[in-house]
Amino acid sequence: MSAYKKVAKVFVASRVQNLANILRTSTSDIVVEECSLSQNPENPTGISKELEKHVSEIEFLFADPDIIGQVLAHPRNKVKWAQSTFAGLDALFKAIDKLHQLPDVLISRQTGGFGQKMGEYVIGQIIARERKFDIMRDLQKQKSFDGSQLYSYRCLNSLSIGILGFGTIGQEVVRQCKAMNMNVWAAVRDERFDSGENLNHSVDNFVPMSRLNEMLTEVDYLVNVLPSTPKTRGLLSDKLHFCEKKKTIFINIGRGDIVDDNSLITAIQNGWLGGAILDVFNTEPLPSTSELWNLPNVTISPHVSGITFAVEVCGVQCFGFSDSFMNIFLTFNNEIFQIHELNSDYNSYRLH
């Protein structure tokens, strides 16, 4: 570690509550500067007023992905390393895409814990729907002990579920579904299917994306965990009619643009889908005028299936960087990760 220098100051700009304070207590030998996110009235969609003031000082940045993108797009930025508070990078890539190249900076992201949280969200929503928790709540409000509407339900071990997105989060969702003895399908890229690369044997049925319709006809629940890329946008828009056979319930915890709103609404109204559980949307916040609010069998949550907790982002025991800034080591949850540049992810985002 003799080749490493200590990071002297870290700037924090995030919506994650209490992030700067926890980071300070975790790293007493590092100065932590928190920047307010209050917007500059003259530039309400750009960098915040306080970040603008410090932008030429920031070498090390803890921030949400969209804020990282704003800072990297600023002509006076001197960022050498940025740590994203979220796993998703599409907001960051959207911001820096205007520059037409990935800046010469190391970017790392918080990935730990999202799979556990999002898997629990999926299992919780399925149990709530199958056991009719909403009806139980209504009966309680009515002070009614008539349980006749609750006698018929499906156990999870009788259900099949399809997973779109077989990365770290998707695999954790699979693990939790298998723990409930569900029959699990997963759709993966054709090249991954053909190579058999990293295909988890706990999945009962794999299909390549080119045969996605085979999965859609056979699952009771369909879970999207895919990120937003040119290849995934609108992926389900012309395919939801394949769900009619089993009246599939669609759960979206990935990105809203996997299906356009009109196609989703049509699929629900036509009975191709038995309902939807939606945590992400094409437009966020979901406009009050959206038909999705009033559709029967639709559950809406405000993008909370995988909340970032400050203590997770700040589980940091040491900071260091080499002279070339090619390696940064962080200790998260007692595991050490070497941070990689994200050129391949960015190229995939732009070119696919």
Coordinates of C-alpha atoms in Angstrom, one line a residue:
M1 CA 0.0 0.0 0.0
S2 CA 3.1 2.3 0.0
A3 CA 2.2 3.4 -3.6
Y4 CA -1.1 4.7 -2.4
K5 CA -1.9 8.2 -1.2
K6 CA -4.6 9.1 1.2
V7 CA -7.7 10.9 -0.1
A8 CA -7.8 14.2 1.7
K9 CA -11.3 15.5 0.9
V10 CA -14.5 14.0 -0.3
F11 CA -17.5 16.0 -1.6
V12 CA -21.0 14.6 -1.0
A13 CA -24.1 15.5 -3.0
S14 CA -26.9 13.1 -2.6
R15 CA -30.6 12.6 -1.8
V16 CA -29.6 9.7 0.5
Q17 CA -30.5 10.8 4.0
N18 CA -27.6 11.3 6.5
L19 CA -25.0 10.2 4.0
A20 CA -22.4 12.8 4.8
N21 CA -22.7 12.4 8.5
I22 CA -22.3 8.7 8.4
L23 CA -19.3 9.0 6.1
R24 CA -17.7 11.4 8.5
T25 CA -17.9 9.0 11.4
S26 CA -16.6 6.1 9.2
T27 CA -13.6 8.1 7.9
S28 CA -12.4 10.4 10.7
D29 CA -9.1 11.2 8.8
I30 CA -10.9 12.5 5.7
V31 CA -12.6 15.9 5.3
V32 CA -16.2 15.4 4.1
E33 CA -17.8 18.4 2.5
E34 CA -21.5 18.2 1.9
C35 CA -23.0 20.2 -0.9
S36 CA -26.6 21.3 -0.9
L37 CA -28.8 20.2 -3.9
S38 CA -30.6 23.5 -4.0
Q39 CA -30.9 24.5 -7.6
N40 CA -29.6 27.7 -9.1
P41 CA -32.7 29.7 -10.2
E42 CA -30.9 30.7 -13.3
N43 CA -30.3 27.1 -14.3
P44 CA -33.0 25.0 -12.6
T45 CA -32.2 21.7 -14.5
G46 CA -28.4 21.9 -14.1
I47 CA -25.8 21.7 -11.4
S48 CA -26.8 23.0 -8.0
K49 CA -25.6 26.4 -6.8
E50 CA -23.3 25.0 -4.1
L51 CA -21.8 22.4 -6.5
E52 CA -21.2 25.1 -9.0
K53 CA -19.2 27.0 -6.4
H54 CA -17.0 24.0 -5.6
V55 CA -16.8 22.3 -8.9
S56 CA -13.2 23.1 -9.6
E57 CA -12.2 21.7 -6.2
I58 CA -13.9 18.3 -6.5
E59 CA -11.5 15.4 -7.1
F60 CA -13.5 12.8 -5.2
L61 CA -17.2 12.8 -5.3
F62 CA -19.9 10.7 -3.5
A63 CA -23.2 11.5 -5.3
D64 CA -26.3 10.2 -7.0
P65 CA -25.7 9.2 -10.7
D66 CA -27.6 12.1 -12.2
I67 CA -25.6 14.6 -10.1
I68 CA -22.3 12.9 -11.0
G69 CA -23.3 13.3 -14.7
Q70 CA -24.0 17.0 -14.1
V71 CA -20.6 17.5 -12.4
L72 CA -18.7 15.6 -15.1
A73 CA -20.5 17.7 -17.8
H74 CA -19.3 20.9 -16.2
P75 CA -16.3 22.4 -18.1
R76 CA -14.4 23.3 -14.9
N77 CA -14.7 19.9 -13.2
K78 CA -11.6 18.1 -12.1
V79 CA -13.1 14.9 -10.8
K80 CA -10.8 11.9 -10.7
W81 CA -13.1 9.4 -9.0
A82 CA -16.9 9.4 -8.4
Q83 CA -18.8 6.9 -6.3
S84 CA -22.4 6.5 -7.2
T85 CA -25.0 5.9 -4.5
F86 CA -27.1 3.7 -6.7
A87 CA -26.6 0.6 -8.8
G88 CA -28.3 2.0 -11.9
L89 CA -26.1 4.0 -14.3
D90 CA -28.6 5.1 -17.0
A91 CA -29.1 8.5 -15.4
L92 CA -25.4 9.0 -15.4
F93 CA -24.9 7.8 -18.9
K94 CA -27.8 10.0 -20.1
A95 CA -26.0 13.1 -18.7
I96 CA -22.5 12.3 -20.1
D97 CA -23.8 11.0 -23.4
K98 CA -24.1 14.7 -24.4
L99 CA -20.3 14.7 -24.2
H100 CA -20.1 11.8 -26.7
Q101 CA -17.4 10.1 -24.7
L102 CA -16.9 8.7 -21.2
P103 CA -14.7 11.2 -19.3
D104 CA -11.3 10.1 -18.2
V105 CA -12.4 9.4 -14.6
L106 CA -12.9 6.4 -12.4
I107 CA -16.5 5.6 -11.6
S108 CA -17.7 3.1 -9.1
R109 CA -21.2 2.3 -7.9
Q110 CA -23.0 1.0 -4.8
T111 CA -24.3 -2.5 -5.6
G112 CA -24.5 -4.4 -2.3
G113 CA -27.9 -5.1 -0.9
F114 CA -30.2 -4.2 -3.8
G115 CA -30.9 -7.8 -4.7
Q116 CA -32.0 -8.7 -1.2
K117 CA -34.3 -5.7 -0.9
M118 CA -35.8 -6.1 -4.4
G119 CA -36.3 -9.8 -4.0
E120 CA -38.2 -9.1 -0.7
Y121 CA -40.3 -6.6 -2.6
V122 CA -41.2 -9.2 -5.2
I123 CA -42.0 -11.9 -2.8
G124 CA -43.9 -9.6 -0.5
Q125 CA -46.0 -8.2 -3.4
I126 CA -46.8 -11.7 -4.6
I127 CA -47.9 -13.0 -1.2
A128 CA -49.9 -9.8 -0.6
R129 CA -51.7 -10.3 -3.9
E130 CA -52.3 -14.1 -3.7
R131 CA -53.4 -13.9 0.0
K132 CA -55.6 -10.8 -0.8
F133 CA -54.1 -8.6 1.9
D134 CA -56.0 -5.6 0.4
I135 CA -59.3 -7.3 1.0
M136 CA -58.2 -8.1 4.6
R137 CA -57.6 -4.4 5.1
D138 CA -61.0 -3.5 3.7
L139 CA -62.7 -6.1 5.9
Q140 CA -60.9 -4.6 9.0
K141 CA -62.1 -1.1 8.1
Q142 CA -65.7 -2.5 7.9
K143 CA -65.2 -4.4 11.1
S144 CA -66.3 -7.5 9.2
F145 CA -65.2 -11.1 10.2
D146 CA -66.6 -12.6 6.9
G147 CA -63.6 -14.4 5.4
S148 CA -65.4 -16.0 2.5
Q149 CA -63.5 -13.9 0.0
L150 CA -60.2 -15.1 1.4
Y151 CA -60.7 -18.9 1.3
S152 CA -59.4 -19.4 -2.2
Y153 CA -55.8 -18.6 -3.0
R154 CA -52.7 -19.9 -4.6
C155 CA -49.6 -21.0 -2.7
L156 CA -46.3 -19.8 -4.1
N157 CA -45.1 -23.4 -4.7
S158 CA -47.8 -23.7 -7.3
L159 CA -46.7 -20.6 -9.2
S160 CA -44.3 -20.0 -12.0
I161 CA -42.3 -16.8 -12.3
G162 CA -40.2 -15.4 -15.2
I163 CA -37.2 -13.1 -14.6
L164 CA -36.0 -10.5 -17.2
G165 CA -32.5 -9.5 -16.2
F166 CA -30.2 -12.2 -14.9
G167 CA -27.4 -10.1 -13.3
T168 CA -26.6 -9.8 -9.6
I169 CA -30.1 -8.5 -8.6
G170 CA -32.0 -10.9 -10.9
Q171 CA -30.1 -13.8 -9.5
E172 CA -30.9 -12.8 -5.9
V173 CA -34.6 -12.6 -6.9
V174 CA -34.3 -16.1 -8.4
R175 CA -32.8 -17.3 -5.1
Q176 CA -35.6 -16.0 -3.0
C177 CA -38.2 -17.3 -5.4
K178 CA -36.6 -20.8 -5.3
A179 CA -36.6 -20.6 -1.5
M180 CA -40.4 -20.4 -1.8
N181 CA -40.4 -23.4 -4.2
M182 CA -41.6 -21.4 -7.2
N183 CA -41.0 -22.6 -10.7
V184 CA -38.5 -20.2 -12.1
W185 CA -37.9 -19.1 -15.7
A186 CA -35.2 -16.6 -16.8
A187 CA -34.6 -14.9 -20.2
V188 CA -31.0 -14.1 -21.1
R189 CA -29.2 -12.6 -24.1
D190 CA -28.9 -15.1 -27.0
E191 CA -25.1 -15.2 -26.9
R192 CA -25.2 -15.9 -23.1
F193 CA -27.8 -18.7 -23.7
D194 CA -25.7 -20.2 -26.5
S195 CA -22.5 -20.2 -24.4
G196 CA -24.1 -21.3 -21.2
E197 CA -22.0 -18.7 -19.4
N198 CA -22.9 -18.2 -15.7
L199 CA -26.3 -19.8 -16.1
N200 CA -27.5 -20.6 -12.6
H201 CA -28.6 -24.2 -12.3
S202 CA -31.3 -23.3 -9.7
V203 CA -33.3 -21.8 -12.6
D204 CA -35.8 -24.4 -13.9
N205 CA -36.0 -23.0 -17.5
F206 CA -33.8 -20.7 -19.4
V207 CA -34.8 -19.1 -22.7
P208 CA -32.9 -16.8 -25.1
M209 CA -34.4 -13.3 -25.7
S210 CA -35.2 -14.3 -29.2
R211 CA -37.7 -16.9 -27.8
L212 CA -39.0 -14.7 -25.0
N213 CA -42.6 -15.4 -26.0
E214 CA -42.1 -19.0 -24.8
M215 CA -41.6 -17.7 -21.3
L216 CA -44.4 -15.2 -21.5
T217 CA -46.9 -17.9 -22.2
E218 CA -45.9 -20.0 -19.2
V219 CA -45.4 -17.8 -16.2
D220 CA -47.9 -16.6 -13.6
Y221 CA -45.7 -13.6 -12.7
L222 CA -43.2 -11.7 -14.9
V223 CA -40.5 -9.6 -13.2
N224 CA -38.5 -7.1 -15.0
V225 CA -35.1 -6.3 -13.5
L226 CA -33.4 -5.0 -16.7
P227 CA -31.7 -1.6 -16.9
S228 CA -32.6 0.9 -19.5
T229 CA -30.6 0.5 -22.7
P230 CA -31.4 0.9 -26.4
K231 CA -32.0 -2.9 -26.6
T232 CA -34.3 -3.0 -23.6
R233 CA -36.5 0.0 -24.3
G234 CA -39.9 -1.1 -25.5
L235 CA -38.9 -4.7 -25.3
L236 CA -42.3 -5.8 -24.0
S237 CA -44.4 -3.2 -25.9
D238 CA -45.5 -5.6 -28.7
K239 CA -45.2 -8.9 -26.7
L240 CA -47.6 -8.6 -23.7
H241 CA -50.4 -10.4 -25.7
F242 CA -48.4 -13.6 -25.2
C243 CA -49.2 -13.3 -21.5
E244 CA -52.9 -13.9 -22.1
K245 CA -52.8 -17.7 -21.6
K246 CA -52.0 -17.4 -17.9
K247 CA -53.2 -13.8 -17.3
T248 CA -49.7 -13.0 -16.1
I249 CA -49.1 -10.4 -13.4
F250 CA -46.3 -8.0 -14.5
I251 CA -43.9 -6.8 -11.8
N252 CA -41.6 -4.0 -12.9
I253 CA -38.7 -3.1 -10.6
G254 CA -36.1 -2.5 -13.4
R255 CA -36.8 0.5 -15.6
G256 CA -40.2 1.9 -16.7
D257 CA -39.3 2.1 -20.4
I258 CA -39.3 -1.7 -20.8
V259 CA -42.8 -1.1 -22.1
D260 CA -44.6 2.1 -23.2
D261 CA -47.6 3.2 -21.1
N262 CA -50.2 2.7 -23.9
S263 CA -49.1 -0.9 -24.5
L264 CA -49.2 -1.7 -20.8
I265 CA -52.6 -0.1 -20.3
T266 CA -54.0 -1.9 -23.4
A267 CA -52.6 -5.2 -22.1
I268 CA -54.4 -4.7 -18.7
Q269 CA -57.6 -3.5 -20.2
N270 CA -57.7 -6.4 -22.8
G271 CA -57.1 -8.9 -20.1
W272 CA -53.8 -10.1 -21.5
L273 CA -52.2 -9.2 -18.1
G274 CA -54.0 -10.2 -14.9
G275 CA -52.6 -7.1 -13.3
A276 CA -49.4 -5.2 -12.7
I277 CA -47.2 -4.2 -9.7
L278 CA -45.3 -1.2 -10.8
D279 CA -42.4 0.5 -8.9
V280 CA -40.8 2.2 -11.9
F281 CA -42.3 4.3 -14.8
N282 CA -41.5 6.0 -18.0
T283 CA -42.1 9.3 -16.4
E284 CA -41.3 9.8 -12.7
P285 CA -43.0 11.0 -10.6
L286 CA -46.0 9.2 -12.3
P287 CA -48.3 12.1 -13.5
S288 CA -51.6 12.3 -11.7
T289 CA -53.3 12.2 -15.1
S290 CA -51.9 8.7 -15.8
E291 CA -54.6 6.0 -16.4
L292 CA -52.4 3.6 -14.4
W293 CA -53.5 5.1 -11.1
N294 CA -57.1 4.0 -11.7
L295 CA -56.8 0.6 -13.4
P296 CA -58.1 -2.4 -11.4
N297 CA -55.5 -4.9 -10.3
V298 CA -52.7 -2.4 -10.5
T299 CA -50.4 -1.7 -7.5
I300 CA -48.2 1.4 -7.7
S301 CA -45.2 2.2 -5.5
P302 CA -43.0 5.3 -5.8
H303 CA -39.7 3.7 -6.9
V304 CA -38.9 2.2 -3.5
S305 CA -38.2 -1.5 -4.1
G306 CA -34.5 -1.0 -3.7
I307 CA -33.8 2.1 -1.6
T308 CA -30.2 3.0 -0.9
F309 CA -29.3 3.3 2.8
A310 CA -26.5 5.7 3.9
V311 CA -25.0 3.1 6.1
E312 CA -24.5 0.8 3.1
V313 CA -22.9 3.4 0.9
C314 CA -20.7 4.5 3.9
G315 CA -19.5 1.1 5.0
V316 CA -16.0 2.5 4.1
Q317 CA -12.9 1.7 6.2
C318 CA -10.2 3.0 3.9
F319 CA -9.7 5.2 0.9
G320 CA -6.6 5.2 -1.3
F321 CA -5.5 5.8 -4.8
S322 CA -2.4 5.0 -6.8
D323 CA -0.5 7.6 -8.8
S324 CA -2.2 6.5 -12.0
F325 CA -5.7 6.4 -10.4
M326 CA -6.2 3.0 -11.9
N327 CA -7.0 1.3 -8.7
I328 CA -9.2 2.4 -5.8
F329 CA -9.9 0.1 -2.9
L330 CA -13.0 0.5 -0.7
T331 CA -14.1 -1.8 2.1
F332 CA -17.9 -2.4 2.0
N333 CA -19.5 -4.8 4.4
N334 CA -16.0 -6.3 5.2
E335 CA -15.4 -7.1 1.5
I336 CA -12.8 -5.4 -0.6
F337 CA -13.7 -4.5 -4.2
Q338 CA -11.3 -3.3 -6.9
I339 CA -13.1 -0.6 -8.8
H340 CA -13.2 -0.9 -12.6
E341 CA -13.7 1.7 -15.2
L342 CA -17.1 1.4 -16.9
N343 CA -16.1 1.8 -20.5
S344 CA -17.7 -1.5 -21.6
D345 CA -21.0 -0.6 -19.8
Y346 CA -21.0 2.8 -21.4
N347 CA -20.2 1.4 -24.9
S348 CA -23.0 -1.1 -24.4
Y349 CA -25.4 1.7 -23.4
R350 CA -24.6 3.8 -26.5
L351 CA -24.1 1.2 -29.2
H352 CA -26.7 -1.5 -28.5

